[in-house]
Each structure stands twice: as C-alpha cells, then as structure tokens.
Amino acid sequence: GEDVEQSLFLSVREGDSSVINCTYTDSSSTYLYWYKQEPGAGLQLLTYIFSNMDMKQDQRLTVLLNKKDKHLSLRIADTQTGDSAIYFCAEGDLSGTYKYIFGTGTRLKVLA
Amino acid sequence: DSGVTQTPKHLITATGQRVTLRCSPRSGDLSVYWYQQSLDQGLQFLIQYYNGEERAKGNILERFSAQQFPDLHSELNLSSLELGDSALYFCASSVEQGVGTGELFFGEGSRLTVL
C-alpha cells in the first residue's frame, strides 16, 4: 500500500547541516514535497521536486531524490534555531488519483 | 497566512457527541483535503473533494463524513466521538487538479479534544 516513512526526531547544533530522510512506496508519484510545520501552525510548503529530477537546490535547501530506492532527503545547510520545526515528506500523484500521502514528520531540534 | 480558514480553532466535547469542523479554501481553489494529525500517527489523509464531488478517500472512519458545498467551503462531521478522535484536523486546498506543482495550502487546524 501507500506509505511514507520518516524518522521521528533529529537534533543538530546551530550552524551544522541537517539531513532529513524519507522513503516512499508509490512509484506513480508526480511530485515529492517537503512541508514545514512550526509550533501551533499549519503546514507550509518548503520545497518540492519533480519525480524525474535527481536533485534540486534552493538557497540553504538541497533535495535529493533516488527513484530506484524510493528515497528522498532534505539537507538544510547552516541550520539555525528558526529551522526548529516538524518536517513532513509527502508524495503526490497529480496524474491519476490526485492523492497526497504524508509521512509521520521529523521533529528537528536545533541546539544553540 | 495561507488563505485557508478553519473554524473552530479549538473544540472540547464529550464522548458520544457530534461536532462539525468548517473549512473555507483559498479563493479560486477547487480542491479541499482533510487530514487528521495525531501524536502517534502523523498526518493521516481522510478525504478529498473537488468542485463539490468526492474524489479520494483515505483512512476515514464511518462515523466521519464530509461534504463540499457549492460555494466550495467544506465541512467535516465527526459523530459518536471517542477519546481516540482527539487530534488536530487540518484542511488544505489546492488549485485545479493537474495544474502546477500541486502545492497544498493548509489552514491552521481545528484542535479537537474529546473528554
């Protein structure tokens, strides 16, 4: 069935790089997304990658996609305390079911 | 501000009761999605509507139902509430299906506490 898995927690020191990993199962995904949820707020799109791409860089964010292994990662360079949040990986099928499946979320804690 | 409005923000009720959560999507968005976020299960997809019609169903219990009205706002009805229904319920909207990157815009959620 459809499933998106992430580790639950990650703790890093300010200034270090953070890498959040995700595995998904649906090979028909059109886009893969990273959403950020700050305390008391809804989710906001952080970045996305089209399923035929391997990598996407956007300022401090680097997304790597390994389609063969169905593995997605988000690297945050020079992590700041403001990056502390829950990060959700999601897959979307925009050509068929239009369903979006989210992972359990990874809680990132940045230590000063 | 995502442009998606959810009411109420907080709701406390008793087991066995029924509640209605409301969502107004972003202006122009035809698709509405409902998700349940609980501590131990992450973000679970419940149901999706597109322009008034149900399009996809996820892990939605039979005690729950939803609809999307002609003005595109949506309501999620939760009945015979149980303690385990306590969660944060999110609504999200998106533009027409198949257009753009499919970004979902989330409301701030309705926190339901069942006592």
mmCIF file of C-alpha atoms in Angstrom:
data_model
loop_
_atom_site.group_PDB
_atom_site.id
_atom_site.type_symbol
_atom_site.label_atom_id
_atom_site.label_comp_id
_atom_site.label_asym_id
_atom_site.label_seq_id
_atom_site.Cartn_x
_atom_site.Cartn_y
_atom_site.Cartn_z
ATOM 1 C CA GLY A 1 0.000 0.000 0.000
ATOM 2 C CA GLU A 2 0.932 3.630 0.085
ATOM 3 C CA ASP A 3 3.316 4.565 2.814
ATOM 4 C CA VAL A 4 5.775 7.343 3.514
ATOM 5 C CA GLU A 5 8.265 6.805 6.311
ATOM 6 C CA GLN A 6 10.469 9.210 8.187
ATOM 7 C CA SER A 7 12.468 9.093 11.368
ATOM 8 C CA LEU A 8 10.693 10.886 14.189
ATOM 9 C CA PHE A 9 13.432 13.043 15.679
ATOM 10 C CA LEU A 10 16.633 14.810 14.684
ATOM 11 C CA SER A 11 18.783 17.039 16.815
ATOM 12 C CA VAL A 12 21.606 19.176 15.427
ATOM 13 C CA ARG A 13 23.776 22.037 16.583
ATOM 14 C CA GLU A 14 23.308 25.519 15.195
ATOM 15 C CA GLY A 15 25.486 26.026 12.149
ATOM 16 C CA ASP A 16 25.680 22.322 11.301
ATOM 17 C CA SER A 17 23.889 20.697 8.372
ATOM 18 C CA SER A 18 20.689 18.757 8.932
ATOM 19 C CA VAL A 19 19.681 15.832 6.780
ATOM 20 C CA ILE A 20 16.132 14.529 6.992
ATOM 21 C CA ASN A 21 15.376 11.296 5.191
ATOM 22 C CA CYS A 22 12.196 9.825 3.793
ATOM 23 C CA THR A 23 11.210 6.669 1.963
ATOM 24 C CA TYR A 24 8.054 6.306 -0.077
ATOM 25 C CA THR A 25 6.330 3.472 -1.868
ATOM 26 C CA ASP A 26 4.193 4.893 -4.669
ATOM 27 C CA SER A 27 6.154 4.846 -7.911
ATOM 28 C CA SER A 28 3.425 6.835 -9.683
ATOM 29 C CA SER A 29 4.189 9.939 -7.643
ATOM 30 C CA THR A 30 4.459 13.023 -9.807
ATOM 31 C CA TYR A 31 5.968 15.349 -7.252
ATOM 32 C CA LEU A 32 7.619 14.884 -3.902
ATOM 33 C CA TYR A 33 7.379 17.589 -1.317
ATOM 34 C CA TRP A 34 8.835 18.836 1.901
ATOM 35 C CA TYR A 35 6.492 20.751 4.176
ATOM 36 C CA LYS A 36 7.428 22.567 7.362
ATOM 37 C CA GLN A 37 5.168 22.855 10.386
ATOM 38 C CA GLU A 38 6.073 25.398 13.021
ATOM 39 C CA PRO A 39 4.541 25.160 16.505
ATOM 40 C CA GLY A 40 0.836 25.961 16.526
ATOM 41 C CA ALA A 41 0.660 26.437 12.785
ATOM 42 C CA GLY A 42 -0.417 24.586 9.698
ATOM 43 C CA LEU A 43 1.967 23.053 7.194
ATOM 44 C CA GLN A 44 3.717 25.232 4.651
ATOM 45 C CA LEU A 45 5.435 24.061 1.514
ATOM 46 C CA LEU A 46 9.186 24.335 1.864
ATOM 47 C CA THR A 47 10.307 22.856 -1.429
ATOM 48 C CA TYR A 48 9.386 20.190 -3.938
ATOM 49 C CA ILE A 49 10.996 18.079 -6.616
ATOM 50 C CA PHE A 50 9.535 16.681 -9.791
ATOM 51 C CA SER A 51 9.784 12.924 -9.953
ATOM 52 C CA ASN A 52 12.101 12.915 -12.991
ATOM 53 C CA MET A 53 14.724 15.044 -11.239
ATOM 54 C CA ASP A 54 17.588 13.828 -9.080
ATOM 55 C CA MET A 55 18.432 16.981 -7.211
ATOM 56 C CA LYS A 56 17.112 20.427 -6.524
ATOM 57 C CA GLN A 57 18.877 23.223 -4.711
ATOM 58 C CA ASP A 58 17.150 26.251 -3.268
ATOM 59 C CA GLN A 59 19.368 28.515 -1.153
ATOM 60 C CA ARG A 60 20.144 26.532 2.025
ATOM 61 C CA LEU A 61 17.964 23.615 0.978
ATOM 62 C CA THR A 62 19.075 20.652 -1.122
ATOM 63 C CA VAL A 63 16.657 17.905 -2.082
ATOM 64 C CA LEU A 64 17.983 14.593 -3.341
ATOM 65 C CA LEU A 65 15.757 12.002 -4.967
ATOM 66 C CA ASN A 66 16.752 8.389 -5.569
ATOM 67 C CA LYS A 67 13.891 6.919 -7.573
ATOM 68 C CA LYS A 68 15.367 3.458 -7.673
ATOM 69 C CA ASP A 69 15.393 3.209 -3.889
ATOM 70 C CA LYS A 70 12.359 5.496 -3.468
ATOM 71 C CA HIS A 71 14.386 7.641 -1.120
ATOM 72 C CA LEU A 72 14.087 11.385 -0.656
ATOM 73 C CA SER A 73 16.240 13.590 1.525
ATOM 74 C CA LEU A 74 16.268 17.207 2.594
ATOM 75 C CA ARG A 75 19.526 18.839 3.558
ATOM 76 C CA ILE A 76 19.445 22.140 5.388
ATOM 77 C CA ALA A 77 22.814 23.888 5.364
ATOM 78 C CA ASP A 78 23.903 26.151 8.222
ATOM 79 C CA THR A 79 20.908 25.135 10.345
ATOM 80 C CA GLN A 80 19.502 27.923 12.500
ATOM 81 C CA THR A 81 17.320 27.860 15.604
ATOM 82 C CA GLY A 82 14.479 29.154 13.453
ATOM 83 C CA ASP A 83 14.625 25.924 11.500
ATOM 84 C CA SER A 84 13.347 24.023 14.533
ATOM 85 C CA ALA A 85 10.039 22.569 13.382
ATOM 86 C CA ILE A 86 8.417 19.374 12.146
ATOM 87 C CA TYR A 87 9.296 18.481 8.560
ATOM 88 C CA PHE A 88 6.933 16.357 6.535
ATOM 89 C CA CYS A 89 7.805 14.469 3.422
ATOM 90 C CA ALA A 90 4.885 13.941 1.029
ATOM 91 C CA GLU A 91 4.251 12.328 -2.302
ATOM 92 C CA GLY A 92 1.610 13.489 -4.725
ATOM 93 C CA ASP A 93 0.099 11.743 -7.703
ATOM 94 C CA LEU A 94 -1.001 14.588 -9.974
ATOM 95 C CA SER A 95 -1.660 12.416 -12.985
ATOM 96 C CA GLY A 96 -4.056 9.907 -11.546
ATOM 97 C CA THR A 97 -5.519 9.816 -8.085
ATOM 98 C CA TYR A 98 -4.520 13.354 -7.012
ATOM 99 C CA LYS A 99 -3.830 11.901 -3.594
ATOM 100 C CA TYR A 100 -1.154 13.254 -1.334
ATOM 101 C CA ILE A 101 0.376 10.939 1.227
ATOM 102 C CA PHE A 102 2.345 12.443 4.071
ATOM 103 C CA GLY A 103 4.982 10.905 6.264
ATOM 104 C CA THR A 104 4.823 10.955 10.039
ATOM 105 C CA GLY A 105 7.017 14.041 10.213
ATOM 106 C CA THR A 106 10.522 14.530 11.594
ATOM 107 C CA ARG A 107 10.860 16.842 14.546
ATOM 108 C CA LEU A 108 14.033 18.858 14.085
ATOM 109 C CA LYS A 109 15.526 20.442 17.160
ATOM 110 C CA VAL A 110 18.347 22.904 16.684
ATOM 111 C CA LEU A 111 20.588 23.403 19.682
ATOM 112 C CA ALA A 112 22.201 26.802 20.178
ATOM 113 C CA ASP B 1 -1.453 33.494 6.022
ATOM 114 C CA SER B 2 -2.256 30.619 3.660
ATOM 115 C CA GLY B 3 -5.706 31.927 2.787
ATOM 116 C CA VAL B 4 -7.361 28.777 4.139
ATOM 117 C CA THR B 5 -9.653 29.400 7.101
ATOM 118 C CA GLN B 6 -10.697 26.756 9.576
ATOM 119 C CA THR B 7 -13.197 27.092 12.392
ATOM 120 C CA PRO B 8 -13.331 26.497 15.256
ATOM 121 C CA LYS B 9 -9.676 26.649 16.284
ATOM 122 C CA HIS B 10 -10.325 24.703 19.462
ATOM 123 C CA LEU B 11 -13.175 22.444 20.466
ATOM 124 C CA ILE B 12 -13.706 20.449 23.637
ATOM 125 C CA THR B 13 -16.540 17.965 23.797
ATOM 126 C CA ALA B 14 -17.583 14.717 25.425
ATOM 127 C CA THR B 15 -17.575 11.158 24.177
ATOM 128 C CA GLY B 16 -20.619 10.254 22.134
ATOM 129 C CA GLN B 17 -21.134 13.789 20.877
ATOM 130 C CA ARG B 18 -21.079 15.111 17.324
ATOM 131 C CA VAL B 19 -19.106 18.090 16.004
ATOM 132 C CA THR B 20 -18.742 19.890 12.702
ATOM 133 C CA LEU B 21 -15.488 21.411 11.520
ATOM 134 C CA ARG B 22 -15.572 24.006 8.805
ATOM 135 C CA CYS B 23 -13.079 24.967 6.143
ATOM 136 C CA SER B 24 -13.018 27.817 3.654
ATOM 137 C CA PRO B 25 -10.439 27.195 0.932
ATOM 138 C CA ARG B 26 -8.296 29.826 -0.738
ATOM 139 C CA SER B 27 -10.190 31.931 -3.198
ATOM 140 C CA GLY B 28 -10.328 30.072 -6.500
ATOM 141 C CA ASP B 29 -9.159 26.699 -5.172
ATOM 142 C CA LEU B 30 -11.492 23.902 -6.179
ATOM 143 C CA SER B 31 -9.936 21.046 -4.218
ATOM 144 C CA VAL B 32 -10.273 20.562 -0.487
ATOM 145 C CA TYR B 33 -8.455 17.925 1.535
ATOM 146 C CA TRP B 34 -8.984 16.868 5.141
ATOM 147 C CA TYR B 35 -6.199 15.435 7.279
ATOM 148 C CA GLN B 36 -6.046 14.221 10.854
ATOM 149 C CA GLN B 37 -2.860 14.796 12.837
ATOM 150 C CA SER B 38 -2.374 12.825 15.997
ATOM 151 C CA LEU B 39 0.765 12.412 18.068
ATOM 152 C CA ASP B 40 1.356 8.781 17.287
ATOM 153 C CA GLN B 41 0.155 8.598 13.688
ATOM 154 C CA GLY B 42 1.408 11.687 11.967
ATOM 155 C CA LEU B 43 -0.724 13.242 9.252
ATOM 156 C CA GLN B 44 -3.429 10.892 8.016
ATOM 157 C CA PHE B 45 -5.353 11.629 4.841
ATOM 158 C CA LEU B 46 -9.106 11.465 5.388
ATOM 159 C CA ILE B 47 -10.909 12.638 2.284
ATOM 160 C CA GLN B 48 -10.691 14.919 -0.741
ATOM 161 C CA TYR B 49 -13.302 16.912 -2.621
ATOM 162 C CA TYR B 50 -13.032 18.580 -5.978
ATOM 163 C CA ASN B 51 -15.604 21.136 -7.035
ATOM 164 C CA GLY B 52 -18.271 19.614 -4.841
ATOM 165 C CA GLU B 53 -17.600 15.965 -5.596
ATOM 166 C CA GLU B 54 -15.774 13.398 -3.522
ATOM 167 C CA ARG B 55 -12.576 12.422 -5.345
ATOM 168 C CA ALA B 56 -10.489 10.336 -2.975
ATOM 169 C CA LYS B 57 -10.951 8.634 0.336
ATOM 170 C CA GLY B 58 -8.313 7.725 2.832
ATOM 171 C CA ASN B 59 -8.495 6.371 6.345
ATOM 172 C CA ILE B 60 -11.801 7.994 7.186
ATOM 173 C CA LEU B 61 -13.969 6.239 9.760
ATOM 174 C CA GLU B 62 -17.607 5.526 9.019
ATOM 175 C CA ARG B 63 -18.520 7.804 11.940
ATOM 176 C CA PHE B 64 -16.980 10.674 9.991
ATOM 177 C CA SER B 65 -18.431 12.315 6.923
ATOM 178 C CA ALA B 66 -17.671 15.369 4.856
ATOM 179 C CA GLN B 67 -19.061 17.445 2.063
ATOM 180 C CA GLN B 68 -18.137 20.375 -0.118
ATOM 181 C CA PHE B 69 -20.789 22.956 -0.798
ATOM 182 C CA PRO B 70 -21.484 24.965 -3.987
ATOM 183 C CA ASP B 71 -19.553 27.914 -2.578
ATOM 184 C CA LEU B 72 -16.615 25.467 -2.193
ATOM 185 C CA HIS B 73 -16.408 25.575 1.572
ATOM 186 C CA SER B 74 -16.256 22.180 3.212
ATOM 187 C CA GLU B 75 -17.431 20.631 6.447
ATOM 188 C CA LEU B 76 -16.142 17.578 8.265
ATOM 189 C CA ASN B 77 -18.686 15.941 10.542
ATOM 190 C CA LEU B 78 -17.463 13.718 13.365
ATOM 191 C CA SER B 79 -20.067 11.734 15.268
ATOM 192 C CA SER B 80 -20.213 9.271 18.177
ATOM 193 C CA LEU B 81 -16.940 10.755 19.285
ATOM 194 C CA GLU B 82 -14.395 8.632 21.106
ATOM 195 C CA LEU B 83 -11.360 9.607 23.149
ATOM 196 C CA GLY B 84 -9.130 8.483 20.302
ATOM 197 C CA ASP B 85 -10.662 11.067 17.976
ATOM 198 C CA SER B 86 -8.841 13.804 19.862
ATOM 199 C CA ALA B 87 -6.489 15.279 17.297
ATOM 200 C CA LEU B 88 -5.683 18.258 15.147
ATOM 201 C CA TYR B 89 -7.781 18.300 11.995
ATOM 202 C CA PHE B 90 -6.343 20.129 9.026
ATOM 203 C CA CYS B 91 -7.991 21.311 5.902
ATOM 204 C CA ALA B 92 -5.908 22.070 2.824
ATOM 205 C CA SER B 93 -6.805 23.409 -0.582
ATOM 206 C CA SER B 94 -5.201 23.461 -3.985
ATOM 207 C CA VAL B 95 -5.871 24.856 -7.432
ATOM 208 C CA GLU B 96 -7.403 22.724 -10.157
ATOM 209 C CA GLN B 97 -6.145 19.203 -10.224
ATOM 210 C CA GLY B 98 -3.235 18.597 -12.521
ATOM 211 C CA VAL B 99 -2.272 22.241 -12.662
ATOM 212 C CA GLY B 100 1.079 23.500 -11.455
ATOM 213 C CA THR B 101 3.097 21.734 -8.795
ATOM 214 C CA GLY B 102 0.129 20.640 -6.750
ATOM 215 C CA GLU B 103 1.067 22.661 -3.702
ATOM 216 C CA LEU B 104 -1.367 22.252 -0.838
ATOM 217 C CA PHE B 105 -2.243 25.282 1.255
ATOM 218 C CA PHE B 106 -3.069 24.362 4.830
ATOM 219 C CA GLY B 107 -5.274 26.039 7.359
ATOM 220 C CA GLU B 108 -4.126 26.381 10.955
ATOM 221 C CA GLY B 109 -6.186 23.403 12.024
ATOM 222 C CA SER B 110 -9.005 22.668 14.424
ATOM 223 C CA ARG B 111 -7.889 21.068 17.660
ATOM 224 C CA LEU B 112 -10.497 18.651 18.934
ATOM 225 C CA THR B 113 -10.346 17.350 22.480
ATOM 226 C CA VAL B 114 -12.761 14.597 23.456
ATOM 227 C CA LEU B 115 -13.166 14.090 27.214
#
